[in-house]
Amino acid sequence: MMKRPLTYIIIGIALLLSSCGAVHTSDNGMLDGFWQLTAVDTLATGGTTDMRQSQVTWAVQGTILEVRKANSIDKLSDIMFAFDHHDDLLLLRQPYVIDRDKGDVPVVDVELLKPFGISRLEPLFRVLRLNSYNMTLESDDLRLHFRSY
């Protein structure tokens, strides 16, 4: 009688361990999560714009990076990118406006991206700082400062 409960426990543990192997994790490290854009530096002029009140956020999970203005009612305010993150480089590519009603639409006008600190359709950023609390990205013309939340 005692062997039967032990057998069930062993089978349960084996099933649990085998199912954990199927869980997909990303290789994004500290990049994964939610980031609030707090400041944008213009490298050519040395100027800084405080972005804390703009409520611009970047959300990173798996292979998708979404930028949005949390306080906007404009449907064009949510944009999704595919991205590549290797070492200290972050390449955003294939931007799409997220539109559940009409289907996702490719972004062809860089003006839609500028409120998010993005000045090109497929920007390449150098990752200057990335930890649990802060992220700093730099393109050829801008430096973006974020806080984690």
PDB file of C-alpha atoms in Angstrom:
ATOM      1  CA  MET A   1       0.000   0.000   0.000  1.00  0.00           C
ATOM      2  CA  MET A   2       2.804   2.463   0.786  1.00  0.00           C
ATOM      3  CA  LYS A   3       4.435   1.978  -2.629  1.00  0.00           C
ATOM      4  CA  ARG A   4       1.381   3.254  -4.512  1.00  0.00           C
ATOM      5  CA  PRO A   5       1.379   6.877  -3.133  1.00  0.00           C
ATOM      6  CA  LEU A   6       5.152   7.057  -3.639  1.00  0.00           C
ATOM      7  CA  THR A   7       4.710   5.935  -7.254  1.00  0.00           C
ATOM      8  CA  TYR A   8       2.124   8.674  -7.838  1.00  0.00           C
ATOM      9  CA  ILE A   9       4.408  11.282  -6.300  1.00  0.00           C
ATOM     10  CA  ILE A  10       7.332  10.201  -8.504  1.00  0.00           C
ATOM     11  CA  ILE A  11       5.151  10.233 -11.636  1.00  0.00           C
ATOM     12  CA  GLY A  12       3.808  13.682 -10.695  1.00  0.00           C
ATOM     13  CA  ILE A  13       7.314  15.083 -10.210  1.00  0.00           C
ATOM     14  CA  ALA A  14       8.462  13.559 -13.513  1.00  0.00           C
ATOM     15  CA  LEU A  15       5.504  15.135 -15.362  1.00  0.00           C
ATOM     16  CA  LEU A  16       6.147  18.484 -13.740  1.00  0.00           C
ATOM     17  CA  LEU A  17       9.828  18.446 -14.669  1.00  0.00           C
ATOM     18  CA  SER A  18       9.146  17.387 -18.255  1.00  0.00           C
ATOM     19  CA  SER A  19       6.566  20.150 -18.721  1.00  0.00           C
ATOM     20  CA  CYS A  20       9.002  22.772 -17.396  1.00  0.00           C
ATOM     21  CA  GLY A  21      11.361  21.925 -20.222  1.00  0.00           C
ATOM     22  CA  ALA A  22       8.769  23.140 -22.717  1.00  0.00           C
ATOM     23  CA  VAL A  23       8.618  26.659 -21.249  1.00  0.00           C
ATOM     24  CA  HIS A  24      10.066  29.185 -23.699  1.00  0.00           C
ATOM     25  CA  THR A  25      12.279  31.897 -22.305  1.00  0.00           C
ATOM     26  CA  SER A  26      13.851  34.784 -24.161  1.00  0.00           C
ATOM     27  CA  ASP A  27      17.503  35.701 -24.366  1.00  0.00           C
ATOM     28  CA  ASN A  28      16.764  39.388 -23.786  1.00  0.00           C
ATOM     29  CA  GLY A  29      18.111  39.479 -20.244  1.00  0.00           C
ATOM     30  CA  MET A  30      17.486  42.829 -18.559  1.00  0.00           C
ATOM     31  CA  LEU A  31      15.911  44.249 -21.739  1.00  0.00           C
ATOM     32  CA  ASP A  32      12.646  42.369 -21.125  1.00  0.00           C
ATOM     33  CA  GLY A  33      10.019  44.364 -19.276  1.00  0.00           C
ATOM     34  CA  PHE A  34       8.358  47.765 -19.223  1.00  0.00           C
ATOM     35  CA  TRP A  35      10.325  50.985 -19.666  1.00  0.00           C
ATOM     36  CA  GLN A  36       9.236  54.604 -19.349  1.00  0.00           C
ATOM     37  CA  LEU A  37      11.043  57.136 -21.516  1.00  0.00           C
ATOM     38  CA  THR A  38      12.220  59.839 -19.094  1.00  0.00           C
ATOM     39  CA  ALA A  39      14.501  62.045 -21.229  1.00  0.00           C
ATOM     40  CA  VAL A  40      15.770  62.501 -24.771  1.00  0.00           C
ATOM     41  CA  ASP A  41      19.134  64.137 -25.474  1.00  0.00           C
ATOM     42  CA  THR A  42      19.766  65.630 -28.906  1.00  0.00           C
ATOM     43  CA  LEU A  43      23.420  64.842 -29.578  1.00  0.00           C
ATOM     44  CA  ALA A  44      23.990  67.582 -32.182  1.00  0.00           C
ATOM     45  CA  THR A  45      22.896  70.411 -29.889  1.00  0.00           C
ATOM     46  CA  GLY A  46      23.450  68.940 -26.426  1.00  0.00           C
ATOM     47  CA  GLY A  47      19.835  69.734 -25.547  1.00  0.00           C
ATOM     48  CA  THR A  48      17.695  67.562 -23.286  1.00  0.00           C
ATOM     49  CA  THR A  49      13.920  67.127 -23.311  1.00  0.00           C
ATOM     50  CA  ASP A  50      12.191  65.907 -20.162  1.00  0.00           C
ATOM     51  CA  MET A  51       9.792  63.157 -21.264  1.00  0.00           C
ATOM     52  CA  ARG A  52       8.408  62.027 -17.896  1.00  0.00           C
ATOM     53  CA  GLN A  53       4.985  63.638 -18.423  1.00  0.00           C
ATOM     54  CA  SER A  54       4.613  62.260 -21.955  1.00  0.00           C
ATOM     55  CA  GLN A  55       3.958  58.738 -20.638  1.00  0.00           C
ATOM     56  CA  VAL A  56       5.852  57.150 -23.524  1.00  0.00           C
ATOM     57  CA  THR A  57       6.558  53.517 -22.765  1.00  0.00           C
ATOM     58  CA  TRP A  58       8.469  50.709 -24.385  1.00  0.00           C
ATOM     59  CA  ALA A  59       7.465  47.125 -23.589  1.00  0.00           C
ATOM     60  CA  VAL A  60       9.798  44.271 -24.483  1.00  0.00           C
ATOM     61  CA  GLN A  61       8.864  40.616 -24.423  1.00  0.00           C
ATOM     62  CA  GLY A  62      10.194  37.738 -26.470  1.00  0.00           C
ATOM     63  CA  THR A  63      10.786  39.025 -30.006  1.00  0.00           C
ATOM     64  CA  ILE A  64       8.408  42.010 -29.875  1.00  0.00           C
ATOM     65  CA  LEU A  65       9.016  45.587 -28.766  1.00  0.00           C
ATOM     66  CA  GLU A  66       5.930  47.787 -28.432  1.00  0.00           C
ATOM     67  CA  VAL A  67       6.048  51.564 -28.053  1.00  0.00           C
ATOM     68  CA  ARG A  68       3.029  53.533 -26.919  1.00  0.00           C
ATOM     69  CA  LYS A  69       1.797  56.711 -25.304  1.00  0.00           C
ATOM     70  CA  ALA A  70      -0.130  55.547 -22.257  1.00  0.00           C
ATOM     71  CA  ASN A  71      -2.223  58.733 -22.092  1.00  0.00           C
ATOM     72  CA  SER A  72      -3.172  58.820 -25.793  1.00  0.00           C
ATOM     73  CA  ILE A  73      -6.574  57.989 -27.258  1.00  0.00           C
ATOM     74  CA  ASP A  74      -5.117  58.075 -30.778  1.00  0.00           C
ATOM     75  CA  LYS A  75      -5.191  54.642 -32.425  1.00  0.00           C
ATOM     76  CA  LEU A  76      -1.864  55.405 -34.086  1.00  0.00           C
ATOM     77  CA  SER A  77      -0.114  55.598 -30.737  1.00  0.00           C
ATOM     78  CA  ASP A  78       0.688  51.875 -30.398  1.00  0.00           C
ATOM     79  CA  ILE A  79       3.503  50.649 -32.621  1.00  0.00           C
ATOM     80  CA  MET A  80       5.104  47.237 -32.659  1.00  0.00           C
ATOM     81  CA  PHE A  81       8.613  46.352 -33.802  1.00  0.00           C
ATOM     82  CA  ALA A  82      10.517  43.159 -34.310  1.00  0.00           C
ATOM     83  CA  PHE A  83      14.006  43.591 -32.915  1.00  0.00           C
ATOM     84  CA  ASP A  84      17.470  42.100 -32.646  1.00  0.00           C
ATOM     85  CA  HIS A  85      19.448  42.543 -29.427  1.00  0.00           C
ATOM     86  CA  HIS A  86      23.025  41.318 -29.413  1.00  0.00           C
ATOM     87  CA  ASP A  87      25.737  42.411 -27.012  1.00  0.00           C
ATOM     88  CA  ASP A  88      25.336  46.184 -26.754  1.00  0.00           C
ATOM     89  CA  LEU A  89      23.351  46.757 -29.968  1.00  0.00           C
ATOM     90  CA  LEU A  90      19.582  46.988 -30.406  1.00  0.00           C
ATOM     91  CA  LEU A  91      18.123  47.062 -33.917  1.00  0.00           C
ATOM     92  CA  LEU A  92      14.420  47.848 -34.261  1.00  0.00           C
ATOM     93  CA  ARG A  93      12.856  46.651 -37.515  1.00  0.00           C
ATOM     94  CA  GLN A  94       9.536  46.162 -39.280  1.00  0.00           C
ATOM     95  CA  PRO A  95       7.426  48.784 -37.461  1.00  0.00           C
ATOM     96  CA  TYR A  96       3.664  48.268 -37.576  1.00  0.00           C
ATOM     97  CA  VAL A  97       0.826  50.386 -36.235  1.00  0.00           C
ATOM     98  CA  ILE A  98      -1.267  48.093 -34.043  1.00  0.00           C
ATOM     99  CA  ASP A  99      -4.849  48.381 -35.275  1.00  0.00           C
ATOM    100  CA  ARG A 100      -7.106  45.561 -34.080  1.00  0.00           C
ATOM    101  CA  ASP A 101      -9.999  46.766 -36.283  1.00  0.00           C
ATOM    102  CA  LYS A 102      -8.193  47.103 -39.638  1.00  0.00           C
ATOM    103  CA  GLY A 103      -5.205  44.834 -39.129  1.00  0.00           C
ATOM    104  CA  ASP A 104      -1.662  45.890 -38.386  1.00  0.00           C
ATOM    105  CA  VAL A 105      -0.395  48.460 -40.889  1.00  0.00           C
ATOM    106  CA  PRO A 106       3.306  48.907 -41.802  1.00  0.00           C
ATOM    107  CA  VAL A 107       4.739  52.258 -40.733  1.00  0.00           C
ATOM    108  CA  VAL A 108       6.070  54.180 -43.742  1.00  0.00           C
ATOM    109  CA  ASP A 109       6.246  57.676 -42.236  1.00  0.00           C
ATOM    110  CA  VAL A 110       8.980  58.203 -39.647  1.00  0.00           C
ATOM    111  CA  GLU A 111       6.970  61.117 -38.183  1.00  0.00           C
ATOM    112  CA  LEU A 112       4.768  58.540 -36.410  1.00  0.00           C
ATOM    113  CA  LEU A 113       7.849  57.287 -34.543  1.00  0.00           C
ATOM    114  CA  LYS A 114       9.380  60.582 -33.441  1.00  0.00           C
ATOM    115  CA  PRO A 115       7.201  61.009 -30.290  1.00  0.00           C
ATOM    116  CA  PHE A 116       8.770  57.764 -29.024  1.00  0.00           C
ATOM    117  CA  GLY A 117      12.374  58.944 -29.457  1.00  0.00           C
ATOM    118  CA  ILE A 118      12.805  57.094 -32.751  1.00  0.00           C
ATOM    119  CA  SER A 119      14.081  59.076 -35.735  1.00  0.00           C
ATOM    120  CA  ARG A 120      14.382  56.287 -38.342  1.00  0.00           C
ATOM    121  CA  LEU A 121      12.109  53.495 -39.559  1.00  0.00           C
ATOM    122  CA  GLU A 122      14.675  50.847 -38.574  1.00  0.00           C
ATOM    123  CA  PRO A 123      16.965  52.493 -36.007  1.00  0.00           C
ATOM    124  CA  LEU A 124      20.105  50.982 -34.561  1.00  0.00           C
ATOM    125  CA  PHE A 125      20.811  51.836 -30.913  1.00  0.00           C
ATOM    126  CA  ARG A 126      23.908  51.296 -28.838  1.00  0.00           C
ATOM    127  CA  VAL A 127      22.984  50.079 -25.364  1.00  0.00           C
ATOM    128  CA  LEU A 128      24.989  52.334 -23.044  1.00  0.00           C
ATOM    129  CA  ARG A 129      23.321  51.219 -19.799  1.00  0.00           C
ATOM    130  CA  LEU A 130      20.984  48.348 -19.027  1.00  0.00           C
ATOM    131  CA  ASN A 131      20.207  47.180 -15.517  1.00  0.00           C
ATOM    132  CA  SER A 132      17.148  46.462 -13.368  1.00  0.00           C
ATOM    133  CA  TYR A 133      16.406  50.168 -12.942  1.00  0.00           C
ATOM    134  CA  ASN A 134      17.681  52.142 -15.948  1.00  0.00           C
ATOM    135  CA  MET A 135      18.324  51.827 -19.642  1.00  0.00           C
ATOM    136  CA  THR A 136      20.160  54.298 -21.867  1.00  0.00           C
ATOM    137  CA  LEU A 137      20.125  53.877 -25.642  1.00  0.00           C
ATOM    138  CA  GLU A 138      21.993  55.971 -28.182  1.00  0.00           C
ATOM    139  CA  SER A 139      21.448  56.304 -31.932  1.00  0.00           C
ATOM    140  CA  ASP A 140      23.455  58.512 -34.283  1.00  0.00           C
ATOM    141  CA  ASP A 141      21.429  61.566 -33.275  1.00  0.00           C
ATOM    142  CA  LEU A 142      19.605  60.850 -29.988  1.00  0.00           C
ATOM    143  CA  ARG A 143      20.269  59.447 -26.527  1.00  0.00           C
ATOM    144  CA  LEU A 144      17.204  57.960 -24.807  1.00  0.00           C
ATOM    145  CA  HIS A 145      16.927  57.540 -21.023  1.00  0.00           C
ATOM    146  CA  PHE A 146      14.454  55.096 -19.485  1.00  0.00           C
ATOM    147  CA  ARG A 147      13.421  53.901 -16.072  1.00  0.00           C
ATOM    148  CA  SER A 148      12.065  50.446 -15.398  1.00  0.00           C
ATOM    149  CA  TYR A 149       8.604  50.046 -13.930  1.00  0.00           C
TER     150      TYR A 149
END
